[in-house]
PDB file of C-alpha atoms in Angstrom:
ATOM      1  CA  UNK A   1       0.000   0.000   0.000  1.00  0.00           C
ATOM      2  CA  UNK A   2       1.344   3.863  -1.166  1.00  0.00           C
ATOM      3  CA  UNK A   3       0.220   6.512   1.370  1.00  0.00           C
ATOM      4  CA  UNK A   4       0.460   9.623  -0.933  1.00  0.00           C
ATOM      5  CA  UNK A   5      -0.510  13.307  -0.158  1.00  0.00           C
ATOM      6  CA  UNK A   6      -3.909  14.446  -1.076  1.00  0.00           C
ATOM      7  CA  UNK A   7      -4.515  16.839  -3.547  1.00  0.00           C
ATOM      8  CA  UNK A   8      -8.157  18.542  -2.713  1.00  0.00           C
ATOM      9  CA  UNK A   9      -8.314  20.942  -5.386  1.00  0.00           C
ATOM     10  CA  UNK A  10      -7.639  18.780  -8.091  1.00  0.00           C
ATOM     11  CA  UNK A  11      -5.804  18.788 -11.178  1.00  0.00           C
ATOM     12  CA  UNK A  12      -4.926  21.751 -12.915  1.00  0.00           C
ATOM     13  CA  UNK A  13      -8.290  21.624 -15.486  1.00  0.00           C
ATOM     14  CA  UNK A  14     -10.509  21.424 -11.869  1.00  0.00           C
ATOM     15  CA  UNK A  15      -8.538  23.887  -9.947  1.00  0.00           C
ATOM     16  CA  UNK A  16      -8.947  26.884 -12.416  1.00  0.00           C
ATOM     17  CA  UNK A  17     -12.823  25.061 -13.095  1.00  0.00           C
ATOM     18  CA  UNK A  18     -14.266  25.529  -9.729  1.00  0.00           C
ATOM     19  CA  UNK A  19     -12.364  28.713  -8.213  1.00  0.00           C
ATOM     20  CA  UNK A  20     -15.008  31.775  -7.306  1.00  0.00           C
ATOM     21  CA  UNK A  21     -12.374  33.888  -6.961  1.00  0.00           C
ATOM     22  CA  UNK A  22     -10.224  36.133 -10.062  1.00  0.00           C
ATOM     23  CA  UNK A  23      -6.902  33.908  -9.787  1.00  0.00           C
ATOM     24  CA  UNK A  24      -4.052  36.645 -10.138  1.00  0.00           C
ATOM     25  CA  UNK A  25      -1.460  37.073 -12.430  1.00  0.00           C
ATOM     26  CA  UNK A  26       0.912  37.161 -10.695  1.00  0.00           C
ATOM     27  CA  UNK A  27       0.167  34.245  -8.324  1.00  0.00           C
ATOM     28  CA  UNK A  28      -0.494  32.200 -11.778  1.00  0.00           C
ATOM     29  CA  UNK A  29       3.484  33.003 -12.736  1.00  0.00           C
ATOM     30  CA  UNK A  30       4.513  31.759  -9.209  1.00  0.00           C
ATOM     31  CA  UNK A  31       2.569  28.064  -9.436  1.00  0.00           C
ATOM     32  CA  UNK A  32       4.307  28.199 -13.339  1.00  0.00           C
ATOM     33  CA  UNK A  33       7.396  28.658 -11.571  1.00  0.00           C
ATOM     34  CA  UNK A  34       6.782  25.694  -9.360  1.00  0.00           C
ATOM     35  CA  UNK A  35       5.817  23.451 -11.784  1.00  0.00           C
ATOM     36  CA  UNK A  36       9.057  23.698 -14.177  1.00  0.00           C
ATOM     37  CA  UNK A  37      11.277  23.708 -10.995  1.00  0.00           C
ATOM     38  CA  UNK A  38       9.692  19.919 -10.580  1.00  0.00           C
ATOM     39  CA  UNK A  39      10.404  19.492 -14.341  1.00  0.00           C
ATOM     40  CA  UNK A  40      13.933  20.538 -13.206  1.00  0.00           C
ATOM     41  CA  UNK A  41      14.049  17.929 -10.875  1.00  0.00           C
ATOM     42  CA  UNK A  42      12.793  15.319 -13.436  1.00  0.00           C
ATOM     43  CA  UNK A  43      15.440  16.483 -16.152  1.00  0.00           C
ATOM     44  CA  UNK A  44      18.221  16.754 -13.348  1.00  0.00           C
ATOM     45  CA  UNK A  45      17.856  13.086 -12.759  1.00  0.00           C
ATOM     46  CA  UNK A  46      18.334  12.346 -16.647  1.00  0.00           C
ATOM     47  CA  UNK A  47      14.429  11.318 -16.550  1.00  0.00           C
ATOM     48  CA  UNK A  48      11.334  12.290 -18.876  1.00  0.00           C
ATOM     49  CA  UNK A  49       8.046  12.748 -17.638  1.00  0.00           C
ATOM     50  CA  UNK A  50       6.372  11.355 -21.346  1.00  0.00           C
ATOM     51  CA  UNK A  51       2.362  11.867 -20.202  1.00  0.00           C
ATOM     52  CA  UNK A  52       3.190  15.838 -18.946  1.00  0.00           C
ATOM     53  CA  UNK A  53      -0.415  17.193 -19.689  1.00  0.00           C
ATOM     54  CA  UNK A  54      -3.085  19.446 -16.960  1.00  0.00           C
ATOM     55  CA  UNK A  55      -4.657  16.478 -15.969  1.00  0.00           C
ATOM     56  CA  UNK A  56      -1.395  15.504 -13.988  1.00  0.00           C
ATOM     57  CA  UNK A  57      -0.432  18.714 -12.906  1.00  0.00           C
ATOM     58  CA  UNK A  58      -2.400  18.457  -9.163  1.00  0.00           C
ATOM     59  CA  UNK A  59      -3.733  21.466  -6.741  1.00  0.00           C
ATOM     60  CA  UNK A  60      -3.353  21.813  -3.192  1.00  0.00           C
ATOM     61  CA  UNK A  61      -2.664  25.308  -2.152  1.00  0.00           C
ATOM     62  CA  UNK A  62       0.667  24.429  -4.512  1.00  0.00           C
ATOM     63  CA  UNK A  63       0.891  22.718  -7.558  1.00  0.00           C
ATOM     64  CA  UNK A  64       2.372  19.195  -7.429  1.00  0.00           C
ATOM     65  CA  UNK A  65       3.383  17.017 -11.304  1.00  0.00           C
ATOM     66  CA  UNK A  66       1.801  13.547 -10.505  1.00  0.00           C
ATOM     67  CA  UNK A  67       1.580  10.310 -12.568  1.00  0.00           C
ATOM     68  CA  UNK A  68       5.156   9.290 -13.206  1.00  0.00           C
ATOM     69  CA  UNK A  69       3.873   5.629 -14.699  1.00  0.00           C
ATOM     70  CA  UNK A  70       5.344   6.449 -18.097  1.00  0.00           C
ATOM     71  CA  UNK A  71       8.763   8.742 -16.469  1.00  0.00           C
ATOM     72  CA  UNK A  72      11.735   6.699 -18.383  1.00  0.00           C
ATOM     73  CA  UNK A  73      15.145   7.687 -18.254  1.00  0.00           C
ATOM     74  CA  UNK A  74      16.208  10.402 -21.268  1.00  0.00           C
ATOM     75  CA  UNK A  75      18.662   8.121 -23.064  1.00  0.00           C
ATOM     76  CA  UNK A  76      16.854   4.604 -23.535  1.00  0.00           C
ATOM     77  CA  UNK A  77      15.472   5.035 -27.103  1.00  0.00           C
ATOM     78  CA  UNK A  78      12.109   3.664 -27.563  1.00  0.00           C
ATOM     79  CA  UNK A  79      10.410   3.385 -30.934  1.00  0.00           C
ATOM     80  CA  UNK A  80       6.380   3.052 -31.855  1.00  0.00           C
ATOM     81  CA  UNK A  81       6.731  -0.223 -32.930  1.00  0.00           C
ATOM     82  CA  UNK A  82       7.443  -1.171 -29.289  1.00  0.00           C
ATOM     83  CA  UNK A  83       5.497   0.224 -27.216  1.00  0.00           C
ATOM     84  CA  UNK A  84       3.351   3.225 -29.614  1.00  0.00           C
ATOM     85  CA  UNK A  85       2.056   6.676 -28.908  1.00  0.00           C
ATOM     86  CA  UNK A  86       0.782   7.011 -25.335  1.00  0.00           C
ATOM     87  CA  UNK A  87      -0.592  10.254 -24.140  1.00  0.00           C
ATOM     88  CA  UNK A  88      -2.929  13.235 -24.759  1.00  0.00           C
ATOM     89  CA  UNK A  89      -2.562  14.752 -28.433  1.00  0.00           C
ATOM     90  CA  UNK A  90      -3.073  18.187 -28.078  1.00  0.00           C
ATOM     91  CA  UNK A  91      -0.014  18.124 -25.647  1.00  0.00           C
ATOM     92  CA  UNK A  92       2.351  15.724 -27.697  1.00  0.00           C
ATOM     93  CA  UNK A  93       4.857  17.393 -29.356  1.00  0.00           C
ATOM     94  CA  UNK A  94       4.725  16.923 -33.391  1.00  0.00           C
ATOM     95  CA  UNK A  95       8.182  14.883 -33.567  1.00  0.00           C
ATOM     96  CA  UNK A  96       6.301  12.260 -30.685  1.00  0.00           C
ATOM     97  CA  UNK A  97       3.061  11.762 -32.811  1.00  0.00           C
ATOM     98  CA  UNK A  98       5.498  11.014 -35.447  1.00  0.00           C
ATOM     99  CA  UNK A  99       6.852   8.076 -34.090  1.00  0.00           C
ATOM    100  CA  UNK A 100      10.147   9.641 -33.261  1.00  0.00           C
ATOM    101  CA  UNK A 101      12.506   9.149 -30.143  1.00  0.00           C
ATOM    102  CA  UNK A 102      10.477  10.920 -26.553  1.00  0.00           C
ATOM    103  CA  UNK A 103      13.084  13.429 -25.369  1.00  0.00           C
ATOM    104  CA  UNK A 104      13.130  16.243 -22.501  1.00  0.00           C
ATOM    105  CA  UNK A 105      12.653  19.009 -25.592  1.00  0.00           C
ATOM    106  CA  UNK A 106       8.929  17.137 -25.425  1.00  0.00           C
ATOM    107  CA  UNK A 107       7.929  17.891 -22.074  1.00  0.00           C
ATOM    108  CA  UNK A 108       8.955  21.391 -23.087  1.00  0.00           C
ATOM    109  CA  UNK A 109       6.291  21.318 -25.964  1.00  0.00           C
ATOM    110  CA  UNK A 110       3.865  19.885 -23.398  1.00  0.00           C
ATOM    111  CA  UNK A 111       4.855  22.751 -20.866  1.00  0.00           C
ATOM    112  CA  UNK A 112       4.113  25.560 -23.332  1.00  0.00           C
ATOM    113  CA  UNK A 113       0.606  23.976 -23.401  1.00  0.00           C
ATOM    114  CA  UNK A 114       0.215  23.629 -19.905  1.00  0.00           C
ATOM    115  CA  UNK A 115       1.457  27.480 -19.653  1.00  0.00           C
ATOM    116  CA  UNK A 116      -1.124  28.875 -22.009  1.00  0.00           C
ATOM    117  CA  UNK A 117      -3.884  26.868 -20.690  1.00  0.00           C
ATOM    118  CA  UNK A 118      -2.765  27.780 -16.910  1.00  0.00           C
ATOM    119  CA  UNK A 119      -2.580  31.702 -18.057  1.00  0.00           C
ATOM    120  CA  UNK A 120      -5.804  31.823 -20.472  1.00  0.00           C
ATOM    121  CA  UNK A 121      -7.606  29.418 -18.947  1.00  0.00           C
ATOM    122  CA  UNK A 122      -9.042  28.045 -22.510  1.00  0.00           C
ATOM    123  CA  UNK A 123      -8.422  24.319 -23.122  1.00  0.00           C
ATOM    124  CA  UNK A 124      -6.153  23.411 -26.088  1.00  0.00           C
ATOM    125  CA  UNK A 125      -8.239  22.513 -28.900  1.00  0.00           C
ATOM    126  CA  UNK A 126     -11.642  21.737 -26.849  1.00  0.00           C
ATOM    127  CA  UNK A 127     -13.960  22.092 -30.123  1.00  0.00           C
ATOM    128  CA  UNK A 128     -12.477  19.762 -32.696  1.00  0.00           C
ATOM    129  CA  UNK A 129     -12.196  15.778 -32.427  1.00  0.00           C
ATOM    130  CA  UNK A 130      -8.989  14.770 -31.297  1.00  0.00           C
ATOM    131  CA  UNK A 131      -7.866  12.546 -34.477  1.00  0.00           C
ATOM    132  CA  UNK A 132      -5.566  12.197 -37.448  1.00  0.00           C
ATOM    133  CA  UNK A 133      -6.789  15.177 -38.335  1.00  0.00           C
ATOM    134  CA  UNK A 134      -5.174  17.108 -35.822  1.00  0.00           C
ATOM    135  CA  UNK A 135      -2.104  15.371 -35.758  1.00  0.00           C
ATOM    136  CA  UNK A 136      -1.777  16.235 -38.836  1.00  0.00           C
ATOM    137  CA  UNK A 137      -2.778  20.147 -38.487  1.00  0.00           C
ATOM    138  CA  UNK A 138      -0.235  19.901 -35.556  1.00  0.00           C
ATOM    139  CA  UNK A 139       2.648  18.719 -37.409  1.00  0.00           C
ATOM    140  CA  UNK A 140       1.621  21.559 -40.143  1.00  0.00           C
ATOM    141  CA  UNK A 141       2.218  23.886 -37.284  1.00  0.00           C
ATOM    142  CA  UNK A 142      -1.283  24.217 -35.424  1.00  0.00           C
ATOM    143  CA  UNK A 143      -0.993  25.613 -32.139  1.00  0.00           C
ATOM    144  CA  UNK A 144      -3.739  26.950 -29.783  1.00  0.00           C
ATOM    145  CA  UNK A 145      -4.803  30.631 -29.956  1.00  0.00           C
ATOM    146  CA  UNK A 146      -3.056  32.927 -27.809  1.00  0.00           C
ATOM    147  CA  UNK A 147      -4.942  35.726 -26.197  1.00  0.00           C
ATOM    148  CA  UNK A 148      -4.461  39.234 -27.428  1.00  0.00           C
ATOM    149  CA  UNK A 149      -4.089  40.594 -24.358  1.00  0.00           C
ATOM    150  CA  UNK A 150      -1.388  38.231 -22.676  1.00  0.00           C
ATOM    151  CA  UNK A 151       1.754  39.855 -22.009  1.00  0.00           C
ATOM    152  CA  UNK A 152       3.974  39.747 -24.944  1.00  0.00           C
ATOM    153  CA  UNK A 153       7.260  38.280 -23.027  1.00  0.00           C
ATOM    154  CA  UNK A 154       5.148  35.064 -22.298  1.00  0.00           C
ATOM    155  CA  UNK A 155       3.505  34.915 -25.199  1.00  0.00           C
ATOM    156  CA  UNK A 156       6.979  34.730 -27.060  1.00  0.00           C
ATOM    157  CA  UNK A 157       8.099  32.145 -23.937  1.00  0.00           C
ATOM    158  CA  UNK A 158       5.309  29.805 -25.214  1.00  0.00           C
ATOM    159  CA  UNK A 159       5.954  30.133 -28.871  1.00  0.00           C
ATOM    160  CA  UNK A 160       9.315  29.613 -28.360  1.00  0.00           C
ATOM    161  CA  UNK A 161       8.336  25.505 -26.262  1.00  0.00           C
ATOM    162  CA  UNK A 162       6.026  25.193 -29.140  1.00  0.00           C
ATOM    163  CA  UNK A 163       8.609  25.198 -31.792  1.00  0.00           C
ATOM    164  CA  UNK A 164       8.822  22.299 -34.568  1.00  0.00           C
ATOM    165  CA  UNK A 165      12.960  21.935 -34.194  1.00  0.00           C
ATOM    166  CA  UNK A 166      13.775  20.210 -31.159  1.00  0.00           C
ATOM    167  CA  UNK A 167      16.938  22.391 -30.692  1.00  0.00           C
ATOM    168  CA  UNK A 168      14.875  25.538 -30.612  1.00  0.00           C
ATOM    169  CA  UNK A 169      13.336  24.816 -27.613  1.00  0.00           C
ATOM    170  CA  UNK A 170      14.344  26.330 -23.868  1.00  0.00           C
ATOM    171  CA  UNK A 171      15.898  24.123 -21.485  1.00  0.00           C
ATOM    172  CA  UNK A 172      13.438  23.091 -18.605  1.00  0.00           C
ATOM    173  CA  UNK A 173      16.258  24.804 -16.810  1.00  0.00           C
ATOM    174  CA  UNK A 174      16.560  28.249 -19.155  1.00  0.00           C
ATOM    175  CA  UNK A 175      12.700  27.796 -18.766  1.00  0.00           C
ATOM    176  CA  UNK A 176      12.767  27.779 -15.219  1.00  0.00           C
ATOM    177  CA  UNK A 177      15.166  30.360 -14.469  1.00  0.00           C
ATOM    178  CA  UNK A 178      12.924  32.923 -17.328  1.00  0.00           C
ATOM    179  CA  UNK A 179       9.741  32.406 -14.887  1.00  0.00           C
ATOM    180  CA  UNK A 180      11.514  33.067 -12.155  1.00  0.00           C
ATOM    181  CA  UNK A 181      13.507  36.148 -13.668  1.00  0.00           C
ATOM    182  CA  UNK A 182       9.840  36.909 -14.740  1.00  0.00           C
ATOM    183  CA  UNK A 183       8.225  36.550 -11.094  1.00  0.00           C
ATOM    184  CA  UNK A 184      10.252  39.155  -9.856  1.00  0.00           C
ATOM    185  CA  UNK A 185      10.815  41.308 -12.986  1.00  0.00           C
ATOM    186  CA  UNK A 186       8.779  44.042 -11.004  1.00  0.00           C
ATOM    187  CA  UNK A 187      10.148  47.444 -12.536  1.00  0.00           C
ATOM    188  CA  UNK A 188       9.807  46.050 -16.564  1.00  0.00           C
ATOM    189  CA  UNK A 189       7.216  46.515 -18.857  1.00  0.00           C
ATOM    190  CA  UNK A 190       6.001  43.391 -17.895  1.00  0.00           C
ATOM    191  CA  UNK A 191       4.778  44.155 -14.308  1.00  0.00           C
ATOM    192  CA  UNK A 192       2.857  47.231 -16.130  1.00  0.00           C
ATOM    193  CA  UNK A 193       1.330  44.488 -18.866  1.00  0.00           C
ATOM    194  CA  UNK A 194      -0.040  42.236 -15.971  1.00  0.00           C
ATOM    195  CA  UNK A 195      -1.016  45.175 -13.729  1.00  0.00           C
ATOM    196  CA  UNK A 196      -3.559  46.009 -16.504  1.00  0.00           C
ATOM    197  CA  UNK A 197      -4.430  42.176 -17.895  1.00  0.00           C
ATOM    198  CA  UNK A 198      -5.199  42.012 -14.198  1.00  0.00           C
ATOM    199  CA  UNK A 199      -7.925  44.936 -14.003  1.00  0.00           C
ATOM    200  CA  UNK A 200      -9.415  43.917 -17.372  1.00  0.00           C
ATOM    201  CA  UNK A 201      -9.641  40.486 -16.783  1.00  0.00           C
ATOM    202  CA  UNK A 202     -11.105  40.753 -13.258  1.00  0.00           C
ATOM    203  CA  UNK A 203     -13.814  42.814 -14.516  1.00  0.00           C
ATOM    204  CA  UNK A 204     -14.706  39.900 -17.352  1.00  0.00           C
ATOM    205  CA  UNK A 205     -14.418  37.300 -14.635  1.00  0.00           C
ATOM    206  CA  UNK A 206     -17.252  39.100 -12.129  1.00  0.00           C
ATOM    207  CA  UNK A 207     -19.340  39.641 -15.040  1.00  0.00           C
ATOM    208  CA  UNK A 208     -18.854  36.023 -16.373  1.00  0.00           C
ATOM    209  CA  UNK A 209     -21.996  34.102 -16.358  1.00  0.00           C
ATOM    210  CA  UNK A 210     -22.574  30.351 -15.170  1.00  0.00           C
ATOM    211  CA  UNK A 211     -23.661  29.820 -18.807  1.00  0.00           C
ATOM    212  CA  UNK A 212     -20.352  31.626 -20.496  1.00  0.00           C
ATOM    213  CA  UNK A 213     -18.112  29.414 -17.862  1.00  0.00           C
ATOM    214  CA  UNK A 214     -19.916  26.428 -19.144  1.00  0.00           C
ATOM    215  CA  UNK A 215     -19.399  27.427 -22.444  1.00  0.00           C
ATOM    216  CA  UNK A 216     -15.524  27.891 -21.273  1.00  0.00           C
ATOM    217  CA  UNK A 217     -14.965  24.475 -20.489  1.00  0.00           C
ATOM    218  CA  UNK A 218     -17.239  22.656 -22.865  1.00  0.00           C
ATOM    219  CA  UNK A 219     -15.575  20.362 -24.886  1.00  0.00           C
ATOM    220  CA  UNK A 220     -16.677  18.498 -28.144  1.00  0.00           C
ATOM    221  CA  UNK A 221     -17.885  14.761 -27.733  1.00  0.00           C
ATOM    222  CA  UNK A 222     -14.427  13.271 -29.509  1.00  0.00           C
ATOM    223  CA  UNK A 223     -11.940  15.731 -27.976  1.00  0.00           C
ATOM    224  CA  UNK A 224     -10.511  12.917 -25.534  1.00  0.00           C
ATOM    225  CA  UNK A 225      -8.068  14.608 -22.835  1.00  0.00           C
ATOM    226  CA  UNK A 226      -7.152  11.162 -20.958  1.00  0.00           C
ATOM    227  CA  UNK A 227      -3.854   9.833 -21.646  1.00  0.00           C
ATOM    228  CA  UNK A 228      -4.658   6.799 -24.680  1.00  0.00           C
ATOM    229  CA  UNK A 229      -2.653   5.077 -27.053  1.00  0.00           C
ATOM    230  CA  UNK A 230      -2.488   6.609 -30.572  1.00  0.00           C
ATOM    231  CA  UNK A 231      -1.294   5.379 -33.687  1.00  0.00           C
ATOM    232  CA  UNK A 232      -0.353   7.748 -37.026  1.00  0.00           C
ATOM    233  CA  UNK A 233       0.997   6.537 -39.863  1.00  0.00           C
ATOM    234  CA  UNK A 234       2.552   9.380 -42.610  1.00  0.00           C
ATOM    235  CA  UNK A 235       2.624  12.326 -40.511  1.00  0.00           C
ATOM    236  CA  UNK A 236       3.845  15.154 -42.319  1.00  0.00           C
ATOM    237  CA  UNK A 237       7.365  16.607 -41.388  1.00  0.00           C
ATOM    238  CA  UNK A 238       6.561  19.401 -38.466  1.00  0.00           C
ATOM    239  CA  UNK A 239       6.645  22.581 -39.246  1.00  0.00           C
ATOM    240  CA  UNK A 240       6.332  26.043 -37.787  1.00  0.00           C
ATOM    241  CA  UNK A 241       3.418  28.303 -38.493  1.00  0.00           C
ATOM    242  CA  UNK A 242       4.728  31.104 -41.417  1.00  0.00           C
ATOM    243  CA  UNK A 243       2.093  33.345 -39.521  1.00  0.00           C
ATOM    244  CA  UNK A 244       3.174  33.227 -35.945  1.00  0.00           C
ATOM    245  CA  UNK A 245      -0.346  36.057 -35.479  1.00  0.00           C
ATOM    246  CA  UNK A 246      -2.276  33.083 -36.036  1.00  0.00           C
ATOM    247  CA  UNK A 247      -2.014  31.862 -32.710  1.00  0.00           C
ATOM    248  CA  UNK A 248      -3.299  35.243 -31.370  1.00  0.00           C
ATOM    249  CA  UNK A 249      -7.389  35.864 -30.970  1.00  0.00           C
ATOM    250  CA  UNK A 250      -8.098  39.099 -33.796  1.00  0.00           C
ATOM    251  CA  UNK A 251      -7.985  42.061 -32.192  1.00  0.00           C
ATOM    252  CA  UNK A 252      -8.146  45.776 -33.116  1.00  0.00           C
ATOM    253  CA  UNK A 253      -4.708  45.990 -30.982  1.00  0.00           C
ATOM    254  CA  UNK A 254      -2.019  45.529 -32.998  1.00  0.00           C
ATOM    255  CA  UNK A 255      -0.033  42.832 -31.611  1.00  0.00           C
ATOM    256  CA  UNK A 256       2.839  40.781 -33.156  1.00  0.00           C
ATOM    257  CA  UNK A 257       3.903  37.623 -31.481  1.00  0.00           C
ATOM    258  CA  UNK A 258       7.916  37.722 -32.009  1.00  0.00           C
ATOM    259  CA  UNK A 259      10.285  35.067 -31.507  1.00  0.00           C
ATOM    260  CA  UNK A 260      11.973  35.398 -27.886  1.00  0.00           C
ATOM    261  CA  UNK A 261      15.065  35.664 -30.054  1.00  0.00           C
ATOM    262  CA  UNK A 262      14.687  39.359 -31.073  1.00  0.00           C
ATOM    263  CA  UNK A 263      14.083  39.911 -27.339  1.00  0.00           C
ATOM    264  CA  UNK A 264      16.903  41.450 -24.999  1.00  0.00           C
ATOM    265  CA  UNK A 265      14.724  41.512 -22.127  1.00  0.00           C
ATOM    266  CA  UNK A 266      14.032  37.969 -22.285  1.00  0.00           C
ATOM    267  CA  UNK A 267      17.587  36.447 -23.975  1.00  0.00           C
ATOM    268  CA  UNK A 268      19.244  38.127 -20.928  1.00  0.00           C
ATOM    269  CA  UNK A 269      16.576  36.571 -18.234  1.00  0.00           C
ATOM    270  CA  UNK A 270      17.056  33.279 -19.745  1.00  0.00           C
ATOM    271  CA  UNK A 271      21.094  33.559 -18.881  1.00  0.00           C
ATOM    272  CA  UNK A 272      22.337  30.558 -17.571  1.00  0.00           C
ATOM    273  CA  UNK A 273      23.433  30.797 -13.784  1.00  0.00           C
ATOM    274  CA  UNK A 274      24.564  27.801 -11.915  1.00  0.00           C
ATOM    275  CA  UNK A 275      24.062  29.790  -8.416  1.00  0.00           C
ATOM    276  CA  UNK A 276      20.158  30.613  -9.418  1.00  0.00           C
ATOM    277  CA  UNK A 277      18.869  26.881  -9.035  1.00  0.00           C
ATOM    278  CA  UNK A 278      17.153  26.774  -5.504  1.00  0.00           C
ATOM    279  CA  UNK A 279      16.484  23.027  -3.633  1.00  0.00           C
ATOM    280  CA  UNK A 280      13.057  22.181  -4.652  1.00  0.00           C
ATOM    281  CA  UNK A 281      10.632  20.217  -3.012  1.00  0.00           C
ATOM    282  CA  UNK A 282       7.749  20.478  -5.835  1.00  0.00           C
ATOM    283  CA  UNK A 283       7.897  17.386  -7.180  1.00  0.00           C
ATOM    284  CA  UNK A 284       5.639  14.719  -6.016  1.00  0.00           C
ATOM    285  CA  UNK A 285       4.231  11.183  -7.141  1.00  0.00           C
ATOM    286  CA  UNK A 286       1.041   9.628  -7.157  1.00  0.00           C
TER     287      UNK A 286
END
């Protein structure tokens, strides 16, 4: 028998589901934070997670990453023939539903969908079937919409996990060290961005009605978001987006989504520091 800690607010999908209460910003950036420093620890110990979706990211005042069943170590190469596809497409990165070798660049992918989900609160491709189709789409470069009015620093952090080259991704670490660099980024544009996403999207939050949350969290009949296994044969070669705006909501505002590259602010957050990495004591399994 496994006595484990109890999680009472669920996973991540239940937690932002059932909260009366506007759920900050900033306090959103801090459980982020949390959950890549137990990605850290995963990575650290040469491991990948392999099923890193909401639905195992658990609530209890702090988040916890659960459900390590499918956590193998980062260098034993697995192929589809062996064992296939296991997990939840619309957080599998586009080399994985290809068949090709699980590596800690996809938990990345999987953590820019976890980010955008956390921060917008919209659930990655709720309104479509989850099939060939969208594997497809995906390795074409789908990604979910992006709202207009997220600050643009993490907007460009999430493009950047969702990239189709492997090597383009962050780190977990240069990932971890952004957020945090982020978190306490007080006197940047940034704070000033989330100081007024905060006061906008408080006031749509009181006015929300039971029927528009419903509507929120509705998902079609074939959009499946428990781990399964998949099999895709002929997937095309992924690819990025040529319109990077297309995974922002239209807006009046102009807005342009630009690679983290082309931004100083971020490049020199994202500096690697040996002395930055804290002891963490996120990570838990169930």
């Amino acid at each position: 028998m496994m006595v484990i800690y109890y999680c009472n607010d669920g996973n991540l999908r239940n937690y932002l589901n059932k909260s009366k209460n506007y759920i900050k910003y900033g306090s959103k950036m801090f459980d982020l934070q949390r959950i890549a420093r137990g990605l850290l620890d995963i990575h650290n110990a040469e491991k990948v997670h392999k099923d890193f979706h909401s639905g195992n990211i658990l609530f209890s005042s702090i988040p916890y990453i659960s459900d390590l069943g499918m956590c193998r170590p980062a260098n034993i190469k697995q192929t589809v023939k062996e064992e296939g596809i296991y997990g939840v497409l619309p957080y599998m990165a586009p080399e994985v539903l290809r068949g090709q070798q699980y590596t800690k660049a996809a938990d990345i992918y999987s953590f820019g969908m976890i980010m955008n989900e956390f921060l917008s609160e919209e659930i990655p491709f709720n309104d479509i079937p989850h099939d060939e189709f969208l594997a497809i789409e995906i390795c074409k470069g789908l990604r979910p919409t992006i709202s207009k009015d997220m600050p643009k620093l993490l907007a460009d952090l999430i493009i950047k996990c969702w990239n189709a080259e492997i090597k383009n991704r962050p780190t977990i670490k240069e990932l971890y060290q952004t957020l945090k660099g982020l978190y306490n980024y007080n006197t940047c544009e940034l704070y000033f961005q989330i100081k007024e996403y905060d006061k906008i999207s408080k006031e749509k939050f009181e006015n929300r009605s039971n029927e528009d949350k419903y509507k929120r969290f509705k998902t079609h009949p074939q959009a499946i978001y428990t781990s399964r296994l998949l099999n895709f044969k002929n997937l095309p070669k992924p690819v990025d987006s040529l319109d990077l705006s297309s995974f922002l909501f239209s807006s009046n505002t102009s807005y342009t989504a630009q690679s983290t590259s082309a931004n100083p602010k971020l490049n020199e957050i994202c500096q690697d520091d040996e002395h930055n990495i804290e002891r963490s004591f996120f990570l838990r399994e169930s």
